[in-house]
Amino acid sequence: MPLANSSNLNAFLGAAVLGVISAAGMYLVEHYRQEKTRHQMAKDLARLDQELGQVRRELDQLLTKKRTKPHKARGSKTVSKANSMISGSEDYMSASNLDSSDLEFYDLSDDEPTVTSSTDLEKALKLIDQKLNTGSLEQLEDALGNLRDLCMEYPEHTELLWRIGKAHHKIADCCDDQNFIREQISKGIDACELALKLKTDCPDIHKWYAILVGSRSEYVSLQDKISDGHLFKKHVDAALALNPSDPSLHHMLGRFDYEIAGLKWYERKVAAALFGEPPNATYTEALEHFMEAEELANFEWKENKMMIAKCKVAIGEYKEAVEWLERANGCKLGDNSDDKIDTEVNILLDKYKSYK
């Protein structure tokens, strides 16, 4: 799907590697650390429940054998005693405020617990994705709360972590308070950095990490902006290598190349002085990425059409640029970014209408 606000991908100056900070994402680890005590208790209780269940089965077998022999009552007393023991364990479980769901995801080995109800998690993530794609602030905050709750049951689960990053980005995109936006972007980056430490072959982790890094570009120094530009490019490339059929990734790469191609000479000099190698991209390269995004998209993508037109203007193909602007003008998606894009499209149409 198209990004909720692709303008956040502007102004990346990119040209050097920024290493992943070793402490990134630790607020999430600390947030769930206390849950591990409760999880261990649930695990111990599960083991106790299994052991008592084994006692019950053995005694049931003994009772069956005793039925053909005298002293049957003696066996019944033993079973009654075992039932009393099991009842006691159930009372302890209730007193500990733990229900069966606390035991559901833990095996009886000494290894870390594994998810045994992946279908339930998939259903939960499907509902969360619907909320994340609505654009409503209330729905986004609700989705973020759902994700945090799920992290209690599935700590350090990468499918939850990158969605937390996405939720923070979308919440930031709905607000105007700059301090709040910076805070949301920072939390989203931390979540995605932790996800990257746990898994490196998930395109969505790389994608949303790149988007969040790009979103903070207007809040950092020029040097950090240039570093973040390279980091953005690195992770978009990684995501694209893992999922080459995602049109939004091609659009993001097109935006990056478009901004690099438009750098002023002194901005290139600054990048070269700081990092030894100036950024390099052309409008033609940007156009190729936007055309690829257009071909892969299964929806009418107004902003992508506008960017194709802007590339056409930049390389002097004005007649074709006007044609793409008219196509963009014919798209009415009704989302929050429509007004801003419509304004830019109309300005460009008025400026180049003589080439129609």
PDB file of C-alpha atoms in Angstrom, residues 65-263:
ATOM      1  CA  LYS A  65      -6.227 -53.668  37.930  1.00  0.00           C
ATOM      2  CA  LYS A  66      -7.525 -53.709  41.497  1.00  0.00           C
ATOM      3  CA  ARG A  67     -11.103 -54.050  40.318  1.00  0.00           C
ATOM      4  CA  THR A  68     -10.437 -57.712  39.510  1.00  0.00           C
ATOM      5  CA  LYS A  69      -8.840 -58.266  42.926  1.00  0.00           C
ATOM      6  CA  PRO A  70      -9.867 -57.804  46.553  1.00  0.00           C
ATOM      7  CA  HIS A  71      -9.214 -54.632  48.584  1.00  0.00           C
ATOM      8  CA  LYS A  72     -10.753 -52.450  45.915  1.00  0.00           C
ATOM      9  CA  ALA A  73     -11.572 -49.758  48.450  1.00  0.00           C
ATOM     10  CA  ARG A  74      -7.934 -49.281  49.213  1.00  0.00           C
ATOM     11  CA  GLY A  75      -7.236 -48.287  45.652  1.00  0.00           C
ATOM     12  CA  SER A  76     -10.188 -45.906  45.703  1.00  0.00           C
ATOM     13  CA  LYS A  77      -8.764 -44.162  48.725  1.00  0.00           C
ATOM     14  CA  THR A  78      -5.475 -43.670  46.917  1.00  0.00           C
ATOM     15  CA  VAL A  79      -7.213 -42.171  43.885  1.00  0.00           C
ATOM     16  CA  SER A  80      -9.225 -39.918  46.166  1.00  0.00           C
ATOM     17  CA  LYS A  81      -6.005 -38.747  47.763  1.00  0.00           C
ATOM     18  CA  ALA A  82      -4.472 -38.039  44.361  1.00  0.00           C
ATOM     19  CA  ASN A  83      -7.563 -36.080  43.343  1.00  0.00           C
ATOM     20  CA  SER A  84      -7.148 -34.037  46.486  1.00  0.00           C
ATOM     21  CA  MET A  85      -3.535 -33.260  45.556  1.00  0.00           C
ATOM     22  CA  ILE A  86      -4.546 -32.123  42.061  1.00  0.00           C
ATOM     23  CA  SER A  87      -7.345 -30.015  43.470  1.00  0.00           C
ATOM     24  CA  GLY A  88      -4.810 -28.336  45.717  1.00  0.00           C
ATOM     25  CA  SER A  89      -2.597 -27.451  42.762  1.00  0.00           C
ATOM     26  CA  GLU A  90      -5.585 -25.909  40.995  1.00  0.00           C
ATOM     27  CA  ASP A  91      -6.337 -23.800  44.054  1.00  0.00           C
ATOM     28  CA  TYR A  92      -2.726 -22.572  44.047  1.00  0.00           C
ATOM     29  CA  MET A  93      -2.989 -21.658  40.394  1.00  0.00           C
ATOM     30  CA  SER A  94      -6.106 -19.636  41.103  1.00  0.00           C
ATOM     31  CA  ALA A  95      -4.479 -17.931  44.067  1.00  0.00           C
ATOM     32  CA  SER A  96      -1.565 -16.905  41.840  1.00  0.00           C
ATOM     33  CA  ASN A  97      -3.983 -15.125  39.447  1.00  0.00           C
ATOM     34  CA  LEU A  98      -2.826 -17.296  36.577  1.00  0.00           C
ATOM     35  CA  ASP A  99      -5.272 -18.788  34.120  1.00  0.00           C
ATOM     36  CA  SER A 100      -4.792 -21.403  31.443  1.00  0.00           C
ATOM     37  CA  SER A 101      -3.696 -18.778  28.892  1.00  0.00           C
ATOM     38  CA  ASP A 102      -0.568 -18.151  30.964  1.00  0.00           C
ATOM     39  CA  LEU A 103       0.427 -21.796  30.470  1.00  0.00           C
ATOM     40  CA  GLU A 104      -0.613 -22.146  26.877  1.00  0.00           C
ATOM     41  CA  PHE A 105       2.565 -20.828  25.272  1.00  0.00           C
ATOM     42  CA  TYR A 106       5.155 -22.582  27.420  1.00  0.00           C
ATOM     43  CA  ASP A 107       6.592 -26.040  26.992  1.00  0.00           C
ATOM     44  CA  LEU A 108       8.217 -28.094  29.752  1.00  0.00           C
ATOM     45  CA  SER A 109      11.791 -27.928  28.497  1.00  0.00           C
ATOM     46  CA  ASP A 110      14.538 -25.693  29.836  1.00  0.00           C
ATOM     47  CA  ASP A 111      14.635 -23.742  26.558  1.00  0.00           C
ATOM     48  CA  GLU A 112      12.859 -20.496  25.860  1.00  0.00           C
ATOM     49  CA  PRO A 113       9.089 -20.971  25.343  1.00  0.00           C
ATOM     50  CA  THR A 114       7.849 -21.380  21.816  1.00  0.00           C
ATOM     51  CA  VAL A 115       4.595 -20.168  20.321  1.00  0.00           C
ATOM     52  CA  THR A 116       2.101 -23.015  20.071  1.00  0.00           C
ATOM     53  CA  SER A 117      -0.935 -21.068  18.900  1.00  0.00           C
ATOM     54  CA  SER A 118       0.368 -19.313  15.810  1.00  0.00           C
ATOM     55  CA  THR A 119      -3.125 -19.271  14.296  1.00  0.00           C
ATOM     56  CA  ASP A 120      -4.406 -17.120  17.155  1.00  0.00           C
ATOM     57  CA  LEU A 121      -1.484 -14.740  16.746  1.00  0.00           C
ATOM     58  CA  GLU A 122      -2.068 -14.499  13.005  1.00  0.00           C
ATOM     59  CA  LYS A 123      -5.720 -13.609  13.611  1.00  0.00           C
ATOM     60  CA  ALA A 124      -4.721 -10.960  16.136  1.00  0.00           C
ATOM     61  CA  LEU A 125      -2.153  -9.470  13.731  1.00  0.00           C
ATOM     62  CA  LYS A 126      -4.725  -9.377  10.938  1.00  0.00           C
ATOM     63  CA  LEU A 127      -7.047  -7.270  13.099  1.00  0.00           C
ATOM     64  CA  ILE A 128      -4.153  -5.041  14.152  1.00  0.00           C
ATOM     65  CA  ASP A 129      -3.122  -4.509  10.515  1.00  0.00           C
ATOM     66  CA  GLN A 130      -6.651  -3.381   9.721  1.00  0.00           C
ATOM     67  CA  LYS A 131      -6.421  -0.784  12.489  1.00  0.00           C
ATOM     68  CA  LEU A 132      -2.958   0.356  11.368  1.00  0.00           C
ATOM     69  CA  ASN A 133      -4.242   0.940   7.847  1.00  0.00           C
ATOM     70  CA  THR A 134      -7.326   2.966   8.779  1.00  0.00           C
ATOM     71  CA  GLY A 135      -5.465   6.197   9.502  1.00  0.00           C
ATOM     72  CA  SER A 136      -7.711   6.984  12.468  1.00  0.00           C
ATOM     73  CA  LEU A 137      -5.686   8.143  15.483  1.00  0.00           C
ATOM     74  CA  GLU A 138      -7.985   6.264  17.858  1.00  0.00           C
ATOM     75  CA  GLN A 139      -7.571   3.058  15.873  1.00  0.00           C
ATOM     76  CA  LEU A 140      -3.797   3.528  15.692  1.00  0.00           C
ATOM     77  CA  GLU A 141      -3.502   4.009  19.451  1.00  0.00           C
ATOM     78  CA  ASP A 142      -5.723   0.983  19.989  1.00  0.00           C
ATOM     79  CA  ALA A 143      -3.503  -1.082  17.687  1.00  0.00           C
ATOM     80  CA  LEU A 144      -0.382   0.039  19.561  1.00  0.00           C
ATOM     81  CA  GLY A 145      -1.992  -0.999  22.854  1.00  0.00           C
ATOM     82  CA  ASN A 146      -2.885  -4.397  21.378  1.00  0.00           C
ATOM     83  CA  LEU A 147       0.692  -4.874  20.205  1.00  0.00           C
ATOM     84  CA  ARG A 148       2.096  -4.068  23.646  1.00  0.00           C
ATOM     85  CA  ASP A 149      -0.294  -6.537  25.248  1.00  0.00           C
ATOM     86  CA  LEU A 150       0.763  -9.246  22.811  1.00  0.00           C
ATOM     87  CA  CYS A 151       4.405  -8.551  23.614  1.00  0.00           C
ATOM     88  CA  MET A 152       3.665  -9.748  27.146  1.00  0.00           C
ATOM     89  CA  GLU A 153       2.822 -13.178  25.751  1.00  0.00           C
ATOM     90  CA  TYR A 154       5.346 -13.135  22.894  1.00  0.00           C
ATOM     91  CA  PRO A 155       8.379 -11.157  24.136  1.00  0.00           C
ATOM     92  CA  GLU A 156      10.867 -10.062  21.463  1.00  0.00           C
ATOM     93  CA  HIS A 157       8.619 -11.277  18.636  1.00  0.00           C
ATOM     94  CA  THR A 158       9.785  -9.488  15.488  1.00  0.00           C
ATOM     95  CA  GLU A 159       6.337  -9.467  13.821  1.00  0.00           C
ATOM     96  CA  LEU A 160       5.130  -7.424  16.792  1.00  0.00           C
ATOM     97  CA  LEU A 161       8.193  -5.164  17.006  1.00  0.00           C
ATOM     98  CA  TRP A 162       8.164  -3.812  13.448  1.00  0.00           C
ATOM     99  CA  ARG A 163       4.431  -3.209  13.729  1.00  0.00           C
ATOM    100  CA  ILE A 164       5.102  -1.215  16.913  1.00  0.00           C
ATOM    101  CA  GLY A 165       7.505   0.883  14.837  1.00  0.00           C
ATOM    102  CA  LYS A 166       4.847   1.329  12.160  1.00  0.00           C
ATOM    103  CA  ALA A 167       2.226   2.306  14.769  1.00  0.00           C
ATOM    104  CA  HIS A 168       4.506   4.960  16.281  1.00  0.00           C
ATOM    105  CA  HIS A 169       5.228   6.384  12.827  1.00  0.00           C
ATOM    106  CA  LYS A 170       1.561   6.579  11.884  1.00  0.00           C
ATOM    107  CA  ILE A 171       0.612   8.136  15.230  1.00  0.00           C
ATOM    108  CA  ALA A 172       3.341  10.747  14.743  1.00  0.00           C
ATOM    109  CA  ASP A 173       1.980  11.431  11.266  1.00  0.00           C
ATOM    110  CA  CYS A 174      -1.437  12.303  12.744  1.00  0.00           C
ATOM    111  CA  CYS A 175      -0.090  14.971  15.138  1.00  0.00           C
ATOM    112  CA  ASP A 176       1.360  18.481  14.932  1.00  0.00           C
ATOM    113  CA  ASP A 177       3.272  18.712  18.232  1.00  0.00           C
ATOM    114  CA  GLN A 178       6.952  18.506  17.267  1.00  0.00           C
ATOM    115  CA  ASN A 179       8.158  17.137  20.598  1.00  0.00           C
ATOM    116  CA  PHE A 180       5.500  14.427  20.521  1.00  0.00           C
ATOM    117  CA  ILE A 181       6.419  13.549  16.925  1.00  0.00           C
ATOM    118  CA  ARG A 182      10.115  13.221  17.807  1.00  0.00           C
ATOM    119  CA  GLU A 183       9.232  11.002  20.766  1.00  0.00           C
ATOM    120  CA  GLN A 184       7.060   8.723  18.635  1.00  0.00           C
ATOM    121  CA  ILE A 185       9.701   8.444  15.916  1.00  0.00           C
ATOM    122  CA  SER A 186      12.387   7.648  18.490  1.00  0.00           C
ATOM    123  CA  LYS A 187      10.286   4.885  20.051  1.00  0.00           C
ATOM    124  CA  GLY A 188       9.524   3.454  16.625  1.00  0.00           C
ATOM    125  CA  ILE A 189      13.214   3.404  15.697  1.00  0.00           C
ATOM    126  CA  ASP A 190      14.071   1.652  18.976  1.00  0.00           C
ATOM    127  CA  ALA A 191      11.469  -1.047  18.299  1.00  0.00           C
ATOM    128  CA  CYS A 192      12.742  -1.663  14.764  1.00  0.00           C
ATOM    129  CA  GLU A 193      16.386  -1.685  15.868  1.00  0.00           C
ATOM    130  CA  LEU A 194      15.571  -4.380  18.405  1.00  0.00           C
ATOM    131  CA  ALA A 195      13.735  -6.332  15.692  1.00  0.00           C
ATOM    132  CA  LEU A 196      16.802  -6.050  13.418  1.00  0.00           C
ATOM    133  CA  LYS A 197      18.995  -7.508  16.143  1.00  0.00           C
ATOM    134  CA  LEU A 198      16.682 -10.504  16.355  1.00  0.00           C
ATOM    135  CA  LYS A 199      16.011 -11.023  12.628  1.00  0.00           C
ATOM    136  CA  THR A 200      17.719  -9.634   9.541  1.00  0.00           C
ATOM    137  CA  ASP A 201      15.765 -11.325   6.741  1.00  0.00           C
ATOM    138  CA  CYS A 202      12.373  -9.664   7.215  1.00  0.00           C
ATOM    139  CA  PRO A 203      11.665  -6.973   4.575  1.00  0.00           C
ATOM    140  CA  ASP A 204       9.081  -5.183   6.738  1.00  0.00           C
ATOM    141  CA  ILE A 205      11.629  -4.591   9.503  1.00  0.00           C
ATOM    142  CA  HIS A 206      14.073  -2.969   7.065  1.00  0.00           C
ATOM    143  CA  LYS A 207      11.254  -1.036   5.402  1.00  0.00           C
ATOM    144  CA  TRP A 208       9.804   0.542   8.529  1.00  0.00           C
ATOM    145  CA  TYR A 209      13.228   1.183  10.010  1.00  0.00           C
ATOM    146  CA  ALA A 210      14.107   3.111   6.841  1.00  0.00           C
ATOM    147  CA  ILE A 211      10.834   5.061   6.949  1.00  0.00           C
ATOM    148  CA  LEU A 212      11.353   6.024  10.600  1.00  0.00           C
ATOM    149  CA  VAL A 213      14.983   7.028  10.035  1.00  0.00           C
ATOM    150  CA  GLY A 214      13.850   9.172   7.117  1.00  0.00           C
ATOM    151  CA  SER A 215      11.129  10.762   9.237  1.00  0.00           C
ATOM    152  CA  ARG A 216      13.598  12.127  11.759  1.00  0.00           C
ATOM    153  CA  SER A 217      15.683  13.905   9.091  1.00  0.00           C
ATOM    154  CA  GLU A 218      14.133  17.308   9.767  1.00  0.00           C
ATOM    155  CA  TYR A 219      14.986  17.094  13.482  1.00  0.00           C
ATOM    156  CA  VAL A 220      18.713  16.361  13.212  1.00  0.00           C
ATOM    157  CA  SER A 221      21.879  18.201  12.169  1.00  0.00           C
ATOM    158  CA  LEU A 222      23.114  18.260   8.585  1.00  0.00           C
ATOM    159  CA  GLN A 223      25.800  15.682   9.388  1.00  0.00           C
ATOM    160  CA  ASP A 224      23.262  13.329  10.968  1.00  0.00           C
ATOM    161  CA  LYS A 225      20.893  13.963   8.071  1.00  0.00           C
ATOM    162  CA  ILE A 226      23.554  12.842   5.612  1.00  0.00           C
ATOM    163  CA  SER A 227      24.321   9.773   7.737  1.00  0.00           C
ATOM    164  CA  ASP A 228      20.634   8.939   8.011  1.00  0.00           C
ATOM    165  CA  GLY A 229      20.306   9.272   4.254  1.00  0.00           C
ATOM    166  CA  HIS A 230      22.851   6.515   3.769  1.00  0.00           C
ATOM    167  CA  LEU A 231      21.171   4.411   6.474  1.00  0.00           C
ATOM    168  CA  PHE A 232      17.820   4.923   4.770  1.00  0.00           C
ATOM    169  CA  LYS A 233      19.215   3.783   1.406  1.00  0.00           C
ATOM    170  CA  LYS A 234      20.929   0.777   2.968  1.00  0.00           C
ATOM    171  CA  HIS A 235      17.748  -0.575   4.523  1.00  0.00           C
ATOM    172  CA  VAL A 236      15.496   0.199   1.565  1.00  0.00           C
ATOM    173  CA  ASP A 237      17.939  -1.789  -0.585  1.00  0.00           C
ATOM    174  CA  ALA A 238      17.873  -4.630   1.958  1.00  0.00           C
ATOM    175  CA  ALA A 239      14.070  -4.663   2.026  1.00  0.00           C
ATOM    176  CA  LEU A 240      13.893  -4.553  -1.773  1.00  0.00           C
ATOM    177  CA  ALA A 241      16.293  -7.487  -2.087  1.00  0.00           C
ATOM    178  CA  LEU A 242      13.987  -9.509   0.171  1.00  0.00           C
ATOM    179  CA  ASN A 243      10.730  -8.315  -1.404  1.00  0.00           C
ATOM    180  CA  PRO A 244      11.269  -6.914  -4.915  1.00  0.00           C
ATOM    181  CA  SER A 245       7.525  -6.861  -5.669  1.00  0.00           C
ATOM    182  CA  ASP A 246       6.679  -4.220  -3.038  1.00  0.00           C
ATOM    183  CA  PRO A 247       5.776  -1.054  -4.985  1.00  0.00           C
ATOM    184  CA  SER A 248       6.222   1.219  -1.956  1.00  0.00           C
ATOM    185  CA  LEU A 249       9.904   0.240  -1.725  1.00  0.00           C
ATOM    186  CA  HIS A 250      10.487   1.236  -5.352  1.00  0.00           C
ATOM    187  CA  HIS A 251       8.668   4.507  -4.655  1.00  0.00           C
ATOM    188  CA  MET A 252      10.870   5.153  -1.607  1.00  0.00           C
ATOM    189  CA  LEU A 253      14.026   4.505  -3.621  1.00  0.00           C
ATOM    190  CA  GLY A 254      12.717   6.823  -6.323  1.00  0.00           C
ATOM    191  CA  ARG A 255      12.155   9.568  -3.747  1.00  0.00           C
ATOM    192  CA  PHE A 256      15.680   9.083  -2.452  1.00  0.00           C
ATOM    193  CA  ASP A 257      17.239   9.314  -5.921  1.00  0.00           C
ATOM    194  CA  TYR A 258      15.057  12.327  -6.784  1.00  0.00           C
ATOM    195  CA  GLU A 259      16.299  14.224  -3.720  1.00  0.00           C
ATOM    196  CA  ILE A 260      19.923  13.237  -4.335  1.00  0.00           C
ATOM    197  CA  ALA A 261      19.683  14.340  -7.969  1.00  0.00           C
ATOM    198  CA  GLY A 262      18.381  17.711  -6.803  1.00  0.00           C
ATOM    199  CA  LEU A 263      21.195  18.445  -4.333  1.00  0.00           C
TER     200      LEU A 263
END
